[in-house]
mmCIF file of C-alpha atoms in Angstrom:
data_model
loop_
_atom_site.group_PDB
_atom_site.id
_atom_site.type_symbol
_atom_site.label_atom_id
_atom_site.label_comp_id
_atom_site.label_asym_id
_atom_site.label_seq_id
_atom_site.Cartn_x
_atom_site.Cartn_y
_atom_site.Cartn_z
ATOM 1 C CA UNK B 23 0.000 0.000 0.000
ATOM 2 C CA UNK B 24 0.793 3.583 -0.333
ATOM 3 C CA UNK B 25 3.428 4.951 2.689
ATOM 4 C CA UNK B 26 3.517 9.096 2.825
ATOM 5 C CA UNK B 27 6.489 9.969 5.111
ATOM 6 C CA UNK B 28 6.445 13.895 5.737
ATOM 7 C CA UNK B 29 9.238 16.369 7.443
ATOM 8 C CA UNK B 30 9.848 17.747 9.431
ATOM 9 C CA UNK B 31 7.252 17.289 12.288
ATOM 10 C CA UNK B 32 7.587 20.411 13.954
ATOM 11 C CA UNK B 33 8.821 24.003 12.331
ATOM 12 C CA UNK B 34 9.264 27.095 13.583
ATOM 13 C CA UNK B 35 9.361 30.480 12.184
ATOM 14 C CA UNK B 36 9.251 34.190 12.665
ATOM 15 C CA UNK B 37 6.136 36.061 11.536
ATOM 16 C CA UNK B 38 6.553 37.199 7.431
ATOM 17 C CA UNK B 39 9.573 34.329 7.096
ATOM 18 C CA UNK B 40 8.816 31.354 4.658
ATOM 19 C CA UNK B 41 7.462 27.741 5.307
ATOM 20 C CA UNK B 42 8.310 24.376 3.371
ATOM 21 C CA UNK B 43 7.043 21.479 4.280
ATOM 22 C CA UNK B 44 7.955 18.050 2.242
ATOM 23 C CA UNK B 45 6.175 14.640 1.841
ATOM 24 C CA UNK B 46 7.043 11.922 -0.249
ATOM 25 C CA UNK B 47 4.912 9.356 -1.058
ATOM 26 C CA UNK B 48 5.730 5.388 -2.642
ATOM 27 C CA UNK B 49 3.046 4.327 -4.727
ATOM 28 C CA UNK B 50 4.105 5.415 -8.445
ATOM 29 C CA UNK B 51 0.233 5.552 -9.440
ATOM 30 C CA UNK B 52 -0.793 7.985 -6.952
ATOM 31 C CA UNK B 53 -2.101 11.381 -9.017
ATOM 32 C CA UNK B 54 -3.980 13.273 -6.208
ATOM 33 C CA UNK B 55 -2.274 14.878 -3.468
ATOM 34 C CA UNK B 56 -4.371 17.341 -1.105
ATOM 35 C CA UNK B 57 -3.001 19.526 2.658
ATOM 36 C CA UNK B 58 -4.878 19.440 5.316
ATOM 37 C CA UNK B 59 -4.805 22.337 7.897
ATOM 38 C CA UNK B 60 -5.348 21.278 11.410
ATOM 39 C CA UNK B 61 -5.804 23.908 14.400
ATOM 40 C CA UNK B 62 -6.042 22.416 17.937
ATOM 41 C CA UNK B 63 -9.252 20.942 18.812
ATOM 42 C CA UNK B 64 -10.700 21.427 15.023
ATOM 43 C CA UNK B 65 -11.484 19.303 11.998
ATOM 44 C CA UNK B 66 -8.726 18.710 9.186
ATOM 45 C CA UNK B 67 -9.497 21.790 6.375
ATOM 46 C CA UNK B 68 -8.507 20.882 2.638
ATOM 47 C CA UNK B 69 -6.248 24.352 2.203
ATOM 48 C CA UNK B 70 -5.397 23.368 -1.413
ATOM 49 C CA UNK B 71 -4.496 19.762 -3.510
ATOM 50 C CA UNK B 72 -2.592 19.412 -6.878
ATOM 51 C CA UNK B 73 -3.257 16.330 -9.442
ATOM 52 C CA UNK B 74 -0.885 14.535 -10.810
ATOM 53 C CA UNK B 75 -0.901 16.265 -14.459
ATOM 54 C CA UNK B 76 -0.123 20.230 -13.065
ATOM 55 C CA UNK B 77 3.701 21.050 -11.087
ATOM 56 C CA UNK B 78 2.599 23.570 -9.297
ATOM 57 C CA UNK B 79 -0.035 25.016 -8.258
ATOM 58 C CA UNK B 80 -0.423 28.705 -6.248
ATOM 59 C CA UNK B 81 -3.299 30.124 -4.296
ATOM 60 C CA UNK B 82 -2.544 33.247 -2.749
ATOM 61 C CA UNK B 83 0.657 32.548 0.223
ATOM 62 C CA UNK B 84 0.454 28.980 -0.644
ATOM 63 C CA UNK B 85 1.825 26.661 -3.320
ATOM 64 C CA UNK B 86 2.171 23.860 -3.785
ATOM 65 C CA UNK B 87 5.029 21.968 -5.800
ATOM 66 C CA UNK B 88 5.343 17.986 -7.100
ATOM 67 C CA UNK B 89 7.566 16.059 -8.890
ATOM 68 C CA UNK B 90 6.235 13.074 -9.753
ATOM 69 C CA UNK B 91 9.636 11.674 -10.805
ATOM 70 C CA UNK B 92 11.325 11.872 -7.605
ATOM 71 C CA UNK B 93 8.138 11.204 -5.467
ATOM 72 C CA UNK B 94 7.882 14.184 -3.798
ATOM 73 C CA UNK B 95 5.663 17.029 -3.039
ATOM 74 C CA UNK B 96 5.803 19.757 -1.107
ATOM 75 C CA UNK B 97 3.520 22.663 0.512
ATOM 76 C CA UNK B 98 5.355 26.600 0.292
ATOM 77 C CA UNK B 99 3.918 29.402 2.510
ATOM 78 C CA UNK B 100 4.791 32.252 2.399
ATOM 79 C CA UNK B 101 4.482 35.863 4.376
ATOM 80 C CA UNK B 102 3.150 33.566 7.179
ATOM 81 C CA UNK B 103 1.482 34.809 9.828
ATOM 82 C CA UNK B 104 0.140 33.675 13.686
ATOM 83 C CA UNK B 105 -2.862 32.475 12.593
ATOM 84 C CA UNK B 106 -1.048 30.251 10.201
ATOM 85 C CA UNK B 107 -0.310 28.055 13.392
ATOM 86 C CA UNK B 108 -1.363 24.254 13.143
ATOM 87 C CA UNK B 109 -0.749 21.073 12.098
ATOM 88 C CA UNK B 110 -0.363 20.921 8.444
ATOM 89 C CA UNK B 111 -0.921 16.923 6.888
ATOM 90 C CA UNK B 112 -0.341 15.812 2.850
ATOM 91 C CA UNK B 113 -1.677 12.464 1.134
ATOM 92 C CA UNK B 114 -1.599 10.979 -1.158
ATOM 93 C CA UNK B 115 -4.185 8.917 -3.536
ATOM 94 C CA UNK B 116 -4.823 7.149 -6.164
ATOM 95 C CA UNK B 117 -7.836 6.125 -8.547
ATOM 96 C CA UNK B 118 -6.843 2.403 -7.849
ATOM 97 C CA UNK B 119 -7.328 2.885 -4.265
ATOM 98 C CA UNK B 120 -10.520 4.614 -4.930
ATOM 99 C CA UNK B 121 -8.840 8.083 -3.793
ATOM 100 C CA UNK B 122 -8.828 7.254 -0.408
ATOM 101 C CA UNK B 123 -5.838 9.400 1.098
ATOM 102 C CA UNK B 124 -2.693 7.751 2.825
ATOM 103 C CA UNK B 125 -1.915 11.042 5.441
ATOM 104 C CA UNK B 126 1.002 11.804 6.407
ATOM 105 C CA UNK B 127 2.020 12.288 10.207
ATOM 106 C CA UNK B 128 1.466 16.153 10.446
ATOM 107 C CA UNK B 129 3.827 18.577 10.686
ATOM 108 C CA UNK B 130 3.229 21.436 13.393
ATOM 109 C CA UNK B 131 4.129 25.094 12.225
ATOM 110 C CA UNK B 132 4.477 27.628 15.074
ATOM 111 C CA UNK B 133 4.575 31.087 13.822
ATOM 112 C CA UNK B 134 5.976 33.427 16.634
ATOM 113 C CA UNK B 135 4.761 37.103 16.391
ATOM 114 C CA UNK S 9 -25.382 25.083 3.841
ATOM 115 C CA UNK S 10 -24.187 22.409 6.473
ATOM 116 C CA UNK S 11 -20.515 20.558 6.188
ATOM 117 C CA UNK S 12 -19.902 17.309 7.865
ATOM 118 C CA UNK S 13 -21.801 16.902 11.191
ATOM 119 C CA UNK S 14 -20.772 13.890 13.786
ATOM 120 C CA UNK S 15 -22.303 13.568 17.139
ATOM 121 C CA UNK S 16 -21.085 13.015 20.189
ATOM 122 C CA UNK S 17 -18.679 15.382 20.361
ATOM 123 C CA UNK S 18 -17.151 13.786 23.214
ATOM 124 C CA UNK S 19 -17.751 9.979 24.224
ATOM 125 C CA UNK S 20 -16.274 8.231 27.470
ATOM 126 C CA UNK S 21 -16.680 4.359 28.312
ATOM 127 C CA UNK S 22 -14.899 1.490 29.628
ATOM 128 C CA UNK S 23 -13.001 -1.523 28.662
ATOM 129 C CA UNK S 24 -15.251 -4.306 26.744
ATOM 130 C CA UNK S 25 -18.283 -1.712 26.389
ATOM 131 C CA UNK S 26 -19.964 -0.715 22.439
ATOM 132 C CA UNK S 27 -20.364 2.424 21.364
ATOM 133 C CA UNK S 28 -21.744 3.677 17.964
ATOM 134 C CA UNK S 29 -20.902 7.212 16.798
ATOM 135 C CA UNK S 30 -22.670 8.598 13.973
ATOM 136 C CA UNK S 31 -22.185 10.900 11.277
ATOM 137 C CA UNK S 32 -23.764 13.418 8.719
ATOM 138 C CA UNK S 33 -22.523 14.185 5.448
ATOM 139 C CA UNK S 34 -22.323 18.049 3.680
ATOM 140 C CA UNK S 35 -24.766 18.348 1.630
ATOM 141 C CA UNK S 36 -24.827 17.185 -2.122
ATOM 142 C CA UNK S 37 -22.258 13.979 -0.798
ATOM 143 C CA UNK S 38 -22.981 10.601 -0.767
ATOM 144 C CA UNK S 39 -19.980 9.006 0.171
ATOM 145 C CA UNK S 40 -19.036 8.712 4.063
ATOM 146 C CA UNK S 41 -15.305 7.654 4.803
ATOM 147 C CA UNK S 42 -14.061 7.411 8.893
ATOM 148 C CA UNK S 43 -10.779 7.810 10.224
ATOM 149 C CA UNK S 44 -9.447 7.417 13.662
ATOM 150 C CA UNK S 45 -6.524 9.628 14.412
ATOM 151 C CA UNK S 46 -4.651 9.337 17.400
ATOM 152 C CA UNK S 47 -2.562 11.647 19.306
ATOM 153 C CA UNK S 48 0.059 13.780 17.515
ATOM 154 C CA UNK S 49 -0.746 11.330 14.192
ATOM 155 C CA UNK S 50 -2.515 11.420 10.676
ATOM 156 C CA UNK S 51 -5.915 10.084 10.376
ATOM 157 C CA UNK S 52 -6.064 6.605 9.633
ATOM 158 C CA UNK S 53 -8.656 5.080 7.142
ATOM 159 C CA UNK S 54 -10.905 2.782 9.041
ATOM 160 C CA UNK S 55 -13.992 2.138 5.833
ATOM 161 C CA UNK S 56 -15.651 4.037 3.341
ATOM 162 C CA UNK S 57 -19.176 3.429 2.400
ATOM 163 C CA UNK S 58 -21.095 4.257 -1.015
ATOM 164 C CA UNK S 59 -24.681 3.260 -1.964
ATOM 165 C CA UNK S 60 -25.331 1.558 1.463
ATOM 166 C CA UNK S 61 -22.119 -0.551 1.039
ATOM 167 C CA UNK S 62 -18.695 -0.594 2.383
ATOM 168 C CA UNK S 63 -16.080 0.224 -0.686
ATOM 169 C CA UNK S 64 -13.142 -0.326 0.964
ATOM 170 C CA UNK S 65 -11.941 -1.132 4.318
ATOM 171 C CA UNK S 66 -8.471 -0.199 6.073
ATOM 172 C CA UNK S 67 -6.147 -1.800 8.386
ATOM 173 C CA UNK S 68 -9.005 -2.454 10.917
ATOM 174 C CA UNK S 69 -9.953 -5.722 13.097
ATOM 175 C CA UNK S 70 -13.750 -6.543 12.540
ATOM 176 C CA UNK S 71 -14.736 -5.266 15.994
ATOM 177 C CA UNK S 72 -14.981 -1.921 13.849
ATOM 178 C CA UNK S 73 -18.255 -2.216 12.019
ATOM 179 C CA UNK S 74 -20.516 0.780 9.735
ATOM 180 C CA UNK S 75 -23.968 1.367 8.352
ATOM 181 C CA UNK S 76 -25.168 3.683 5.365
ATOM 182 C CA UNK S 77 -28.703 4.905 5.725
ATOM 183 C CA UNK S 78 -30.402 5.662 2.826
ATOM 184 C CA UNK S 79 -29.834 9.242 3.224
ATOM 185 C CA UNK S 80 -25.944 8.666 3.012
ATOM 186 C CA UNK S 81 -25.771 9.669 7.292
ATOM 187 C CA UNK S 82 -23.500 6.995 8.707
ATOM 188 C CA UNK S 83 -22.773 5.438 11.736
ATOM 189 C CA UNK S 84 -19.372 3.526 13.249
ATOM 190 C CA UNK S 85 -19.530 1.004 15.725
ATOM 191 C CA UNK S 86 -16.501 -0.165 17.613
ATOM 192 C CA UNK S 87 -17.083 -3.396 19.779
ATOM 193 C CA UNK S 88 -15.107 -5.064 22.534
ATOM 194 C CA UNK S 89 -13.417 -1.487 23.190
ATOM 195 C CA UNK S 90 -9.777 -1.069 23.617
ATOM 196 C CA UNK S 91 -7.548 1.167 25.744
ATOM 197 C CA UNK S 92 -5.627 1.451 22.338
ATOM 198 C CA UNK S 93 -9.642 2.574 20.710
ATOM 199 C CA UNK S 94 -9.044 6.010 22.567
ATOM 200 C CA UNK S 95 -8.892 8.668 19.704
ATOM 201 C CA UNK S 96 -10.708 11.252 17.514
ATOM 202 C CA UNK S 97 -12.469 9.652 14.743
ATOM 203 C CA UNK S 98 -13.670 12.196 11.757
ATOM 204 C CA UNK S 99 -15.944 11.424 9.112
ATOM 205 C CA UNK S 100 -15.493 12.754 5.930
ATOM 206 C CA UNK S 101 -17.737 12.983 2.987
ATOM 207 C CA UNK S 102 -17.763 13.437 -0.569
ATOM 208 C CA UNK S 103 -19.527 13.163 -3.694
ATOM 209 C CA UNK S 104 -19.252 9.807 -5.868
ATOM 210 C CA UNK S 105 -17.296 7.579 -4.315
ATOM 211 C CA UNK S 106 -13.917 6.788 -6.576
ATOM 212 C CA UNK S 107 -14.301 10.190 -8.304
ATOM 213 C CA UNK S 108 -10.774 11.302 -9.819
ATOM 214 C CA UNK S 109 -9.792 14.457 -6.933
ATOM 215 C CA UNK S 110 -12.719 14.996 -5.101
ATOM 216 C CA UNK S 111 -11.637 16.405 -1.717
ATOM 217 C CA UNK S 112 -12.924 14.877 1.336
ATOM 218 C CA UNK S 113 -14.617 17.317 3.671
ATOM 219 C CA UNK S 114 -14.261 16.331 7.452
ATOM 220 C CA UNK S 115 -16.180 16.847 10.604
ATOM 221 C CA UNK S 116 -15.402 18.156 13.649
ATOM 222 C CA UNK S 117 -14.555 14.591 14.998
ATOM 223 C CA UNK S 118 -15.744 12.613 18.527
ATOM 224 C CA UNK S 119 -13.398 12.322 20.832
ATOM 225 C CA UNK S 120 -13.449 8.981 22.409
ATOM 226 C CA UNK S 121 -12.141 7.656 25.689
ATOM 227 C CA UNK S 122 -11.451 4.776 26.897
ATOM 228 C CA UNK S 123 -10.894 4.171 30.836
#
């Protein structure tokens, strides 16, 4: 089955400074890839995805990169902010597993003012 | 327009006790997926169920057991509960189950304890 390993698992960074966060993922025929943002206590919020057929895809501070040679993907923000605080997960799926997503283990940002 | 309901929001039994949490999808879905995630880890597929049927099942013993109703609510029952059952488990819905990138909407999760 699909494994999504994701680093790191904690980051830390100074309000306005730039966040990466990388997953890579094993099964070759996975082609959809959403984040989830998770604040304490909340649900998991679909903040953006990218198929398997588009790079890169932008919406506003984030983007989000893939390179489905190297199987790997990775979430950008940008200008980040407090309330950009919370566990971010990827996953990965694939039409042969119906699209159900393998998540990765989280990674928690902490933005400091 | 309502998202992903679940109820309870908060759940505590013992050891060897049942319990059956249930779920609401957002409307215009009619696929219901549930995940346990435990502490400081990502949601783990339990089952997802389409037309009344479970699709596809995860790493899960058979004491974990679901229902569609008709009007694609769901509910999860866990028997024989574990110490190891204590977790937040989130539905998620979406529409058509198998559907090339359609996102999974979750719910706010019931958090389950197990003394």
């Amino acid at each position: 089955g699909e494994n999504v390993e994701q680093h790191p698992s904690t980051l830390s960074v100074q309000e306005g400074d730039s966040a990466v966060i990388k997953c890579t993922y094993s099964d070759s025929a996975s082609n959809y890839f959403p984040w989830y943002k998770q604040e304490l206590g909340k649900r998991p919020q679909l903040i953006i995805d990218i198929r398997s057929n588009v790079g890169e895809k932008k919406d506003q501070r984030i983007a989000v990169t893939l390179n489905k040679t190297a199987k790997h993907f990775s979430l950008h923000i940008t200008e980040t902010q407090p309330e950009d605080s919370a566990v971010y997960f990827c996953a990965a799926s694939s039409s042969g597993g119906s699209y159900i997503p393998t998540f990765g283990r989280g990674t928690s940002l902490i933005v400091h003012p | 327009d309502a998202g992903v309901t679940q109820s309870p929001t908060h759940l505590i039994k013992t050891r060897g006790q049942q319990v059956t949490l249930r779920c609401s999808p957002k409307s215009g879905h009619d696929t219901v997926s549930w995940y346990q995630q435990a502490l400081g880890q990502g949601p783990q597929f339990i089952f997802q169920y389409y037309e009344e049927e479970e699709r596809q099942r995860g790493n899960f013993p058979d004491r974990f057991s679901g229902h569609q109703f008709p009007n694609y609510s769901s509910e999860l029952n866990v028997n024989a509960l574990l110490l190891g059952d204590s977790a937040l488990y989130l539905c998620a819905s979406s529409r058509g189950q198998g559907i090339s990138g359609q996102p999974q909407h979750f719910g706010d999760g019931t958090r389950l304890s197990i003394l």
